Short mmCIF file of C-alpha atoms and ligand atoms in Angstrom, two decimals:
data_model
loop_
_atom_site.label_atom_id
_atom_site.label_comp_id
_atom_site.label_asym_id
_atom_site.label_seq_id
_atom_site.Cartn_x
_atom_site.Cartn_y
_atom_site.Cartn_z
CA UNK A 298 -17.97 9.28 -86.55
CA UNK A 299 -19.95 12.26 -85.29
CA UNK A 300 -18.21 13.81 -82.29
CA UNK A 301 -21.07 16.19 -81.47
CA UNK A 302 -23.74 15.54 -78.91
CA UNK A 303 -27.40 15.95 -79.77
CA UNK A 304 -29.47 18.74 -78.12
CA UNK A 305 -31.16 16.03 -75.97
CA UNK A 306 -27.77 14.81 -74.78
CA UNK A 307 -26.66 18.35 -73.99
CA UNK A 308 -29.90 18.88 -72.06
CA UNK A 309 -29.19 15.67 -70.14
CA UNK A 310 -25.70 16.96 -69.35
CA UNK A 311 -26.98 20.34 -68.12
CA UNK A 312 -29.63 18.71 -65.96
CA UNK A 313 -27.12 16.39 -64.29
CA UNK A 314 -24.45 19.08 -63.95
CA UNK A 315 -26.96 21.36 -62.19
CA UNK A 316 -28.12 18.52 -59.91
CA UNK A 317 -24.50 17.68 -59.05
CA UNK A 318 -23.72 21.30 -58.23
CA UNK A 319 -26.63 21.33 -55.75
CA UNK A 320 -25.75 18.01 -54.14
CA UNK A 321 -21.98 17.78 -54.29
CA UNK A 322 -21.61 18.26 -50.55
CA UNK A 323 -22.85 14.68 -50.11
CA UNK A 324 -20.53 13.17 -52.74
CA UNK A 325 -17.72 10.79 -51.90
CA UNK A 326 -14.35 12.00 -53.24
CA UNK A 327 -12.46 10.02 -55.90
CA UNK A 328 -10.30 7.41 -54.20
CA UNK A 329 -7.35 5.37 -55.37
CA UNK A 330 -8.48 2.06 -56.88
CA UNK A 331 -8.38 -0.91 -54.50
CA UNK A 332 -7.33 1.29 -51.58
CA UNK A 333 -8.24 0.07 -48.12
CA UNK A 334 -11.46 1.39 -46.67
CA UNK A 335 -11.00 3.97 -43.93
CA UNK A 336 -13.45 4.14 -41.02
CA UNK A 337 -16.69 5.67 -42.25
CA UNK A 338 -15.93 5.18 -45.96
CA UNK A 339 -18.61 2.58 -46.54
CA UNK A 340 -21.30 4.60 -44.78
CA UNK A 341 -20.32 7.68 -46.83
CA UNK A 342 -20.69 5.66 -50.04
CA UNK A 343 -24.12 4.41 -48.99
CA UNK A 344 -25.21 8.00 -48.26
CA UNK A 345 -24.01 9.15 -51.71
CA UNK A 346 -25.70 6.15 -53.36
CA UNK A 347 -28.99 7.08 -51.66
CA UNK A 348 -28.65 10.74 -52.58
CA UNK A 349 -28.03 9.88 -56.22
CA UNK A 350 -30.98 7.51 -56.16
CA UNK A 351 -33.30 10.12 -54.66
CA UNK A 352 -32.47 12.38 -57.59
CA UNK A 353 -32.97 9.48 -60.04
CA UNK A 354 -29.24 9.42 -60.82
CA UNK A 355 -28.10 6.03 -59.51
CA UNK A 356 -29.24 3.37 -61.99
CA UNK A 357 -29.50 5.62 -65.01
CA UNK A 358 -29.17 2.86 -67.61
CA UNK A 359 -32.01 0.79 -66.12
CA UNK A 360 -35.41 1.11 -67.81
CA UNK A 361 -37.68 3.82 -66.36
CA UNK A 362 -40.30 1.31 -65.18
CA UNK A 363 -37.71 -0.19 -62.79
CA UNK A 364 -36.53 3.12 -61.34
CA UNK A 365 -33.87 4.01 -63.93
CA UNK A 366 -33.78 6.69 -66.62
CA UNK A 367 -33.44 4.50 -69.68
CA UNK A 368 -30.26 6.45 -70.45
CA UNK A 369 -28.62 5.87 -73.82
CA UNK A 370 -25.02 4.77 -74.27
CA UNK A 371 -23.92 8.35 -74.89
CA UNK A 372 -25.81 9.60 -71.84
CA UNK A 373 -24.00 7.00 -69.76
CA UNK A 374 -20.72 8.43 -70.96
CA UNK A 375 -21.87 11.99 -70.23
CA UNK A 376 -22.95 10.85 -66.76
CA UNK A 377 -19.50 9.49 -65.89
CA UNK A 378 -17.76 12.50 -67.49
CA UNK A 379 -19.80 14.86 -65.34
CA UNK A 380 -19.13 12.87 -62.16
CA UNK A 381 -15.41 12.94 -62.96
CA UNK A 382 -15.51 16.65 -63.76
CA UNK A 383 -17.10 17.25 -60.35
CA UNK A 384 -14.31 15.21 -58.70
CA UNK A 385 -16.49 12.29 -57.67
CA UNK A 386 -17.80 8.97 -59.03
CA UNK A 387 -20.76 6.63 -58.78
CA UNK A 388 -20.01 4.91 -55.46
CA UNK A 389 -19.11 1.21 -55.35
CA UNK A 390 -21.74 -0.32 -53.09
CA UNK A 391 -21.50 -3.93 -54.20
CA UNK A 392 -22.86 -5.34 -57.45
CA UNK A 393 -26.61 -4.70 -57.15
CA UNK A 394 -26.82 -1.67 -59.43
CA UNK A 395 -24.20 -2.68 -62.00
CA UNK A 396 -24.75 -6.45 -62.29
CA UNK A 397 -27.64 -8.08 -60.47
CA UNK A 398 -30.33 -5.44 -61.14
CA UNK A 399 -29.93 -5.54 -64.94
CA UNK A 400 -29.69 -9.36 -64.84
CA UNK A 401 -32.93 -9.65 -62.84
CA UNK A 402 -34.70 -7.18 -65.13
CA UNK A 403 -33.85 -9.59 -67.96
CA UNK A 404 -34.23 -13.00 -66.30
CA UNK A 405 -36.03 -12.56 -62.96
CA UNK A 406 -39.62 -13.62 -62.27
CA UNK A 407 -42.11 -10.81 -61.57
CA UNK A 408 -42.01 -11.77 -57.90
CA UNK A 409 -38.18 -11.63 -57.82
CA UNK A 410 -38.16 -8.22 -59.51
CA UNK A 411 -40.74 -6.87 -57.04
CA UNK A 412 -38.91 -8.31 -54.07
CA UNK A 413 -35.29 -7.37 -54.88
CA UNK A 414 -35.07 -4.42 -57.26
CA UNK A 415 -36.41 -1.62 -55.00
CA UNK A 416 -33.94 -2.52 -52.26
CA UNK A 417 -31.03 -2.54 -54.70
CA UNK A 418 -31.92 1.02 -55.68
CA UNK A 419 -32.12 2.23 -52.10
CA UNK A 420 -29.01 0.28 -51.01
CA UNK A 421 -31.07 -1.35 -48.27
CA UNK A 422 -29.70 -4.65 -49.55
CA UNK A 423 -26.09 -4.95 -50.69
CA UNK A 424 -25.12 -7.68 -53.16
CA UNK A 425 -21.88 -9.53 -53.82
CA UNK A 426 -20.93 -11.78 -56.73
CA UNK A 427 -20.34 -15.48 -56.02
CA UNK A 428 -18.69 -16.68 -59.23
CA UNK A 429 -14.97 -17.49 -58.76
CA UNK A 430 -13.86 -20.53 -56.78
CA UNK A 431 -10.41 -21.63 -55.60
CA UNK A 432 -10.14 -23.85 -58.70
CA UNK A 433 -12.42 -22.04 -61.14
CA UNK A 434 -11.67 -18.57 -62.45
CA UNK A 435 -11.06 -18.11 -66.14
CA UNK A 436 -12.67 -21.49 -66.74
CA UNK A 437 -15.69 -20.44 -64.71
CA UNK A 438 -17.97 -23.23 -65.97
CA UNK A 439 -15.79 -25.78 -64.16
CA UNK A 440 -17.18 -24.52 -60.84
CA UNK A 441 -17.79 -27.13 -58.13
CA UNK A 442 -20.02 -25.51 -55.49
CA UNK A 443 -22.93 -27.98 -55.29
CA UNK A 444 -26.63 -27.27 -54.84
CA UNK A 445 -28.74 -30.38 -54.19
CA UNK A 446 -32.55 -30.31 -54.32
CA UNK A 447 -34.34 -31.04 -51.07
CA UNK A 448 -38.11 -30.42 -51.34
CA UNK A 449 -38.67 -26.67 -51.74
CA UNK A 450 -34.99 -25.94 -51.07
CA UNK A 451 -31.54 -26.29 -52.58
CA UNK A 452 -28.79 -27.29 -50.14
CA UNK A 453 -25.52 -25.57 -51.02
CA UNK A 454 -22.01 -26.77 -50.14
CA UNK A 455 -18.72 -25.36 -51.39
CA UNK A 456 -16.72 -22.16 -51.41
CA UNK A 457 -16.35 -18.96 -53.41
CA UNK A 458 -13.25 -16.78 -53.47
CA UNK A 459 -12.16 -13.20 -54.32
CA UNK A 460 -15.69 -12.15 -53.35
CA UNK A 461 -15.52 -8.35 -53.30
CA UNK A 462 -17.60 -6.64 -50.58
CA UNK A 463 -18.91 -9.96 -49.16
CA UNK A 464 -18.21 -8.54 -45.70
CA UNK A 465 -20.76 -5.77 -46.40
CA UNK A 466 -23.22 -7.86 -48.37
CA UNK A 467 -26.73 -8.89 -47.33
CA UNK A 468 -27.14 -11.16 -50.37
CA UNK A 469 -24.98 -13.04 -52.86
CA UNK A 470 -25.84 -14.11 -56.41
CA UNK A 471 -24.34 -17.53 -56.63
CA UNK A 472 -23.40 -19.94 -59.40
CA UNK A 473 -23.88 -23.54 -58.30
CA UNK A 474 -23.63 -26.98 -59.88
CA UNK A 475 -27.02 -28.68 -59.81
CA UNK A 476 -26.31 -31.49 -62.28
CA UNK A 477 -22.79 -32.92 -61.97
CA UNK A 478 -23.48 -35.48 -64.74
CA UNK A 479 -24.34 -32.90 -67.41
CA UNK A 480 -21.72 -31.21 -69.63
CA UNK A 481 -20.18 -28.44 -67.55
CA UNK A 482 -22.12 -25.49 -69.03
CA UNK A 483 -25.44 -27.34 -68.74
CA UNK A 484 -25.56 -28.30 -65.07
CA UNK A 485 -25.30 -24.84 -63.47
CA UNK A 486 -28.02 -22.91 -61.60
CA UNK A 487 -28.10 -19.25 -60.55
CA UNK A 488 -29.30 -18.73 -56.98
CA UNK A 489 -29.96 -15.66 -54.82
CA UNK A 490 -28.76 -16.39 -51.30
CA UNK A 491 -29.37 -14.46 -48.10
CA UNK A 492 -25.94 -14.02 -46.46
CA UNK A 493 -27.55 -14.44 -43.02
CA UNK A 494 -28.59 -18.03 -43.78
CA UNK A 495 -27.01 -20.47 -41.28
CA UNK A 496 -23.95 -22.26 -42.70
CA UNK A 497 -22.33 -19.23 -44.42
CA UNK A 498 -18.90 -18.07 -43.22
CA UNK A 499 -17.11 -15.02 -44.65
CA UNK A 500 -13.32 -14.87 -44.19
CA UNK A 501 -11.41 -11.73 -45.24
CA UNK A 502 -8.48 -11.91 -47.69
CA UNK A 503 -5.93 -9.10 -47.60
CA UNK A 504 -4.70 -7.85 -51.00
CA UNK A 505 -1.10 -6.86 -51.66
CA UNK A 506 -2.18 -3.20 -51.47
CA UNK A 507 -3.13 -3.93 -47.85
CA UNK A 508 -6.82 -3.50 -48.70
CA UNK A 509 -9.37 -5.85 -47.20
CA UNK A 510 -12.07 -5.73 -49.84
CA UNK A 511 -11.88 -9.43 -50.75
CA UNK A 512 -13.20 -12.51 -49.03
CA UNK A 513 -13.53 -16.25 -49.24
CA UNK A 514 -17.08 -17.39 -48.58
CA UNK A 515 -17.82 -20.90 -47.32
CA UNK A 516 -21.19 -22.67 -47.66
CA UNK A 517 -21.98 -25.58 -45.41
CA UNK A 518 -25.44 -27.14 -45.86
CA UNK A 519 -26.93 -23.74 -46.68
CA UNK A 520 -30.67 -24.00 -47.40
CA UNK A 521 -31.89 -21.76 -50.20
CA UNK A 522 -35.61 -21.56 -51.05
CA UNK A 523 -36.43 -22.73 -54.59
CA UNK A 524 -38.15 -19.40 -55.29
CA UNK A 525 -34.64 -17.83 -55.29
CA UNK A 526 -33.63 -19.68 -58.45
CA UNK A 527 -33.16 -17.24 -61.35
CA UNK A 528 -34.06 -18.67 -64.76
CA UNK A 529 -34.42 -22.41 -65.19
CA UNK A 530 -32.70 -25.06 -63.11
CA UNK A 531 -29.48 -26.22 -64.87
CA UNK A 532 -29.76 -23.30 -67.33
CA UNK A 533 -27.97 -20.83 -65.06
CA UNK A 534 -25.04 -20.45 -67.44
CA UNK A 535 -27.16 -18.25 -69.74
CA UNK A 536 -28.09 -16.05 -66.77
CA UNK A 537 -24.43 -15.97 -65.68
CA UNK A 538 -23.37 -14.80 -69.15
CA UNK A 539 -25.88 -11.94 -69.01
CA UNK A 540 -24.27 -10.77 -65.77
CA UNK A 541 -20.80 -11.08 -67.34
CA UNK A 542 -21.91 -8.96 -70.29
CA UNK A 543 -22.92 -6.20 -67.89
CA UNK A 544 -19.57 -6.64 -66.09
CA UNK A 545 -17.58 -6.23 -69.31
CA UNK A 546 -19.69 -3.22 -70.28
CA UNK A 547 -18.57 -1.38 -67.14
CA UNK A 548 -15.62 -0.32 -69.30
CA UNK A 549 -11.96 0.39 -69.07
CA UNK A 550 -10.10 2.69 -66.71
CA UNK A 551 -11.35 6.26 -67.16
CA UNK A 552 -8.66 7.73 -64.93
CA UNK A 553 -5.70 7.17 -67.23
CA UNK A 554 -5.43 10.70 -68.67
CA UNK A 555 -5.57 12.14 -65.17
CA UNK A 556 -2.77 9.78 -64.14
CA UNK A 557 -0.61 11.00 -67.05
CA UNK A 558 -1.13 14.64 -66.00
CA UNK A 559 -0.12 13.68 -62.48
CA UNK A 560 2.95 11.91 -63.85
CA UNK A 561 4.02 15.13 -65.62
CA UNK A 562 3.61 16.97 -62.34
CA UNK A 563 5.64 14.30 -60.53
CA UNK A 564 8.43 14.47 -63.15
CA UNK A 565 8.66 18.24 -62.61
CA UNK A 566 9.06 17.75 -58.87
CA UNK A 567 11.50 14.81 -58.57
CA UNK A 568 15.23 15.57 -58.55
CA UNK A 569 17.05 13.85 -61.41
CA UNK A 570 20.76 14.19 -62.36
CA UNK A 571 21.05 17.63 -60.78
CA UNK A 572 17.83 18.96 -62.35
CA UNK A 573 14.21 17.70 -62.40
CA UNK A 574 12.94 14.57 -64.14
CA UNK A 575 11.10 16.77 -66.64
CA UNK A 576 14.43 18.30 -67.76
CA UNK A 577 15.49 14.91 -69.12
CA UNK A 578 14.24 14.49 -72.69
CA UNK A 579 13.97 10.71 -72.34
CA UNK A 580 11.53 11.20 -69.44
CA UNK A 581 9.46 13.64 -71.52
CA UNK A 582 9.48 11.25 -74.48
CA UNK A 583 8.29 8.37 -72.32
CA UNK A 584 5.45 10.42 -70.87
CA UNK A 585 4.54 11.68 -74.36
CA UNK A 586 4.34 8.10 -75.59
CA UNK A 587 1.97 7.25 -72.68
CA UNK A 588 -0.18 10.25 -73.67
CA UNK A 589 -0.28 9.06 -77.30
CA UNK A 590 -1.31 5.57 -76.25
CA UNK A 591 -4.05 7.05 -74.07
CA UNK A 592 -5.34 9.00 -77.09
CA UNK A 593 -5.29 5.86 -79.23
CA UNK A 594 -7.28 4.07 -76.52
CA UNK A 595 -9.78 6.93 -76.41
CA UNK A 596 -10.41 6.79 -80.17
CA UNK A 597 -10.59 3.00 -80.12
CA UNK A 598 -13.30 3.49 -77.51
CA UNK A 599 -15.12 5.89 -79.84
CA UNK A 600 -14.88 3.32 -82.62
CA UNK A 601 -16.50 0.74 -80.39
CA UNK A 602 -19.15 3.23 -79.39
CA UNK A 603 -19.93 4.00 -83.03
CA UNK A 604 -20.45 0.29 -83.72
CA UNK A 605 -22.79 0.02 -80.75
CA UNK A 606 -24.73 3.15 -81.73
CA UNK A 607 -25.23 1.67 -85.19
CA UNK A 608 -26.63 -1.48 -83.56
CA UNK A 609 -23.73 -3.65 -84.74
CA UNK A 610 -22.52 -6.58 -82.59
CA UNK A 611 -19.52 -5.82 -80.37
CA UNK A 612 -16.25 -5.90 -82.30
CA UNK A 613 -12.75 -6.74 -81.11
CA UNK A 614 -12.44 -3.26 -79.58
CA UNK A 615 -13.63 -4.24 -76.11
CA UNK A 616 -10.86 -6.87 -75.71
CA UNK A 617 -8.32 -4.44 -77.13
CA UNK A 618 -9.49 -1.66 -74.81
CA UNK A 619 -9.34 -3.87 -71.75
CA UNK A 620 -5.91 -5.16 -72.67
CA UNK A 621 -4.29 -1.88 -73.73
CA UNK A 622 -5.70 0.35 -71.01
CA UNK A 623 -4.83 -2.00 -68.13
CA UNK A 624 -1.32 -2.65 -69.50
CA UNK A 625 -0.80 1.09 -69.96
CA UNK A 626 -1.84 1.75 -66.36
CA UNK A 627 0.71 -0.85 -65.23
CA UNK A 628 3.49 0.76 -67.28
CA UNK A 629 2.64 4.27 -66.04
CA UNK A 630 2.79 3.03 -62.46
CA UNK A 631 6.11 1.25 -63.08
CA UNK A 632 7.58 4.40 -64.66
CA UNK A 633 6.52 6.47 -61.65
CA UNK A 634 8.42 3.96 -59.48
CA UNK A 635 11.54 4.59 -61.60
CA UNK A 636 11.16 8.36 -61.27
CA UNK A 637 10.76 8.09 -57.53
CA UNK A 638 13.73 5.77 -57.05
CA UNK A 639 14.08 4.69 -53.41
CA UNK A 640 11.14 6.95 -52.43
CA UNK A 641 8.88 4.56 -54.34
CA UNK A 642 9.19 2.10 -51.45
CA UNK A 643 7.53 4.41 -48.91
CA UNK A 644 3.99 3.59 -47.89
CA UNK A 645 1.27 6.14 -47.24
CA UNK A 646 2.06 6.77 -43.58
CA UNK A 647 5.88 7.01 -44.01
CA UNK A 648 7.14 10.54 -43.16
CA UNK A 649 9.01 10.94 -46.50
CA UNK A 650 6.40 9.30 -48.74
CA UNK A 651 5.87 11.38 -51.90
CA UNK A 652 2.18 12.17 -52.60
CA UNK A 653 1.22 10.11 -49.53
CA UNK A 654 2.55 6.95 -51.16
CA UNK A 655 -0.13 6.94 -53.87
CA UNK A 656 2.29 5.84 -56.61
CA UNK A 657 3.30 2.63 -54.89
CA UNK A 658 -0.37 2.01 -54.07
CA UNK A 659 -1.16 2.46 -57.79
CA UNK A 660 1.65 0.12 -58.79
CA UNK A 661 0.20 -2.65 -56.62
CA UNK A 662 -3.43 -1.88 -57.48
CA UNK A 663 -2.80 -1.77 -61.25
CA UNK A 664 -2.48 -5.58 -61.34
CA UNK A 665 -6.12 -6.18 -60.31
CA UNK A 666 -7.77 -4.86 -63.50
CA UNK A 667 -5.49 -7.10 -65.59
CA UNK A 668 -7.16 -10.04 -63.81
CA UNK A 669 -10.87 -9.33 -63.28
CA UNK A 670 -13.56 -9.23 -65.99
CA UNK A 671 -11.55 -11.72 -68.10
CA UNK A 672 -7.77 -11.81 -67.55
CA UNK A 673 -5.48 -10.17 -70.08
CA UNK A 674 -4.22 -13.57 -71.22
CA UNK A 675 -7.83 -14.49 -72.01
CA UNK A 676 -8.18 -11.20 -73.95
CA UNK A 677 -5.04 -12.19 -75.91
CA UNK A 678 -6.72 -15.52 -76.73
CA UNK A 679 -9.91 -13.76 -77.90
CA UNK A 680 -7.95 -11.35 -80.12
CA UNK A 681 -5.75 -14.16 -81.45
CA UNK A 682 -8.59 -16.56 -82.24
CA UNK A 683 -11.55 -14.35 -83.13
CA UNK A 684 -9.84 -11.31 -84.63
CA UNK A 685 -6.63 -12.60 -86.15
CA UNK A 686 -8.01 -16.07 -86.90
CA UNK A 687 -5.00 -17.82 -85.37
CA UNK A 688 -5.32 -21.53 -84.55
CA UNK A 689 -6.20 -22.46 -80.95
CA UNK A 690 -3.11 -23.16 -78.83
C1 FAD B 768 -9.92 -6.82 -57.90
C2 FAD B 768 -10.64 -8.11 -58.17
C3 FAD B 768 -11.97 -8.25 -57.78
C4 FAD B 768 -12.63 -9.47 -57.98
N1 FAD B 768 -13.92 -9.59 -57.50
C5 FAD B 768 -14.58 -10.75 -57.69
C6 FAD B 768 -15.92 -10.93 -57.18
O1 FAD B 768 -16.49 -10.03 -56.55
N2 FAD B 768 -16.54 -12.11 -57.38
C7 FAD B 768 -15.95 -13.14 -58.06
O2 FAD B 768 -16.59 -14.16 -58.25
N3 FAD B 768 -14.67 -13.03 -58.52
C8 FAD B 768 -13.97 -11.86 -58.35
N4 FAD B 768 -12.68 -11.74 -58.80
C9 FAD B 768 -12.02 -12.92 -59.36
C10 FAD B 768 -11.75 -12.86 -60.86
O3 FAD B 768 -12.95 -12.99 -61.56
C11 FAD B 768 -10.77 -14.00 -61.15
O4 FAD B 768 -9.57 -13.71 -60.48
C12 FAD B 768 -10.52 -14.15 -62.63
O5 FAD B 768 -11.66 -14.68 -63.27
C13 FAD B 768 -9.31 -15.08 -62.92
O6 FAD B 768 -9.50 -16.30 -62.29
P1 FAD B 768 -8.37 -16.93 -61.31
O7 FAD B 768 -7.93 -15.87 -60.36
O8 FAD B 768 -8.91 -18.21 -60.77
O9 FAD B 768 -7.14 -17.22 -62.26
P2 FAD B 768 -6.97 -18.46 -63.27
O10 FAD B 768 -8.15 -18.55 -64.17
O11 FAD B 768 -6.61 -19.67 -62.47
O12 FAD B 768 -5.73 -18.00 -64.09
C14 FAD B 768 -4.38 -18.06 -63.61
C15 FAD B 768 -3.48 -17.54 -64.70
O13 FAD B 768 -3.57 -18.41 -65.87
C16 FAD B 768 -3.97 -17.67 -67.01
N5 FAD B 768 -4.89 -18.46 -67.82
C17 FAD B 768 -6.00 -19.13 -67.40
N6 FAD B 768 -6.61 -19.74 -68.45
C18 FAD B 768 -5.88 -19.43 -69.56
C19 FAD B 768 -6.04 -19.72 -70.94
N7 FAD B 768 -7.05 -20.48 -71.39
N8 FAD B 768 -5.10 -19.23 -71.79
C20 FAD B 768 -4.06 -18.45 -71.35
N9 FAD B 768 -3.88 -18.13 -70.03
C21 FAD B 768 -4.79 -18.61 -69.16
C22 FAD B 768 -4.69 -16.45 -66.46
O14 FAD B 768 -4.68 -15.37 -67.37
C23 FAD B 768 -3.88 -16.15 -65.19
O15 FAD B 768 -2.73 -15.42 -65.52
C24 FAD B 768 -11.98 -10.55 -58.61
C25 FAD B 768 -10.64 -10.41 -59.02
C26 FAD B 768 -9.97 -9.21 -58.80
C27 FAD B 768 -8.54 -9.10 -59.23
#
């Protein structure tokens, strides 16, 4: 593995670093994952999205002809490293940039690309992802939301759940069942639906962190023009898989090393048996073992990257990375709770909350990544069956 960057990559880094330095005043600060949105947060993210886009720094991995930079895998990594170094991130403004745009570039008709892609880039239209249903999550292809043909329209009935950002969204990309008689993967169609269409109701769901980023979305006789079908009718599963591939490629938690540094700092501050937590060798050993795991995860990531750079198909590393990094984040959060003792129970606005309650927020938020983009149990299955060759349970 070559750990050096090429001169082109270094030039890319310098260009972005210089751009960031000039425009950082508009950046949104790093926030705790799955924290509730404060007043003005969403608007600030949209402003940062637009600023990045004006500089050509929003959809960097999209091809140039669609408004991206055609950035390589390594440049993508440099991009996120530089954002992190500057204390910011690419803002979450729904799933247009990360999921729908790349899917449409692959599967959309020319008319669909012309109509939707420019407004994804400018954040004039915000997109949410209508995949999960109350009874279909890991087994996504069992979904039951129906779309029935009616002349030039599909009429949609059913409900989607855990729909992030649906309360901000102008559009939803929706998996629907168009042929209930076909085998489950063969009767699905992928539709683009205007959230203002009559018959759509969005109801907020509050997460255990207190955040209100989730929703359940109900569809009652919602009429969707046929021209909003992506790919072929009943062949939507292939389109859906493309979107899922982009979802899995969004990667594991980059913030883990930072969290370990913060844990060291916390251990130095908390009183523990008449001294500080850091004075207890078992505390230091535990934190050292987290740091070692984080290093192992980093090099596993490099191994995966090397495979990709050599054009090899994805190996088992992505399942291992997802599994190990999300479980590590959970254990770090749980250990912080132990260090804090009774103070761990204080929420952000409590007068004696340590670090404004961020550790308890992290503890609650750390569960989410073990669930989305393929639950950790599903990752165990993949590793067991495809890597270790174990029989199916
Ligand atoms: C923060 C967050 C954001 C999300 N945003 C969105 C969104 O915007 N749009 C959207 O469509 N969805 C979204 N989701 C939903 C997410 O995709 C689903 O929660 C996920 O696919 C799991 O489905 P489920 O919740 O129905 O659980 P289920 O699939 O019902 O699973 C329940 C439990 O059973 C286990 N299990 C299931 N099948 C197996 C198996 N074969 N072997 C072993 N164990 C199994 C699971 O691991 C889990 O522990 C989001 C979820 C989270 C946490």
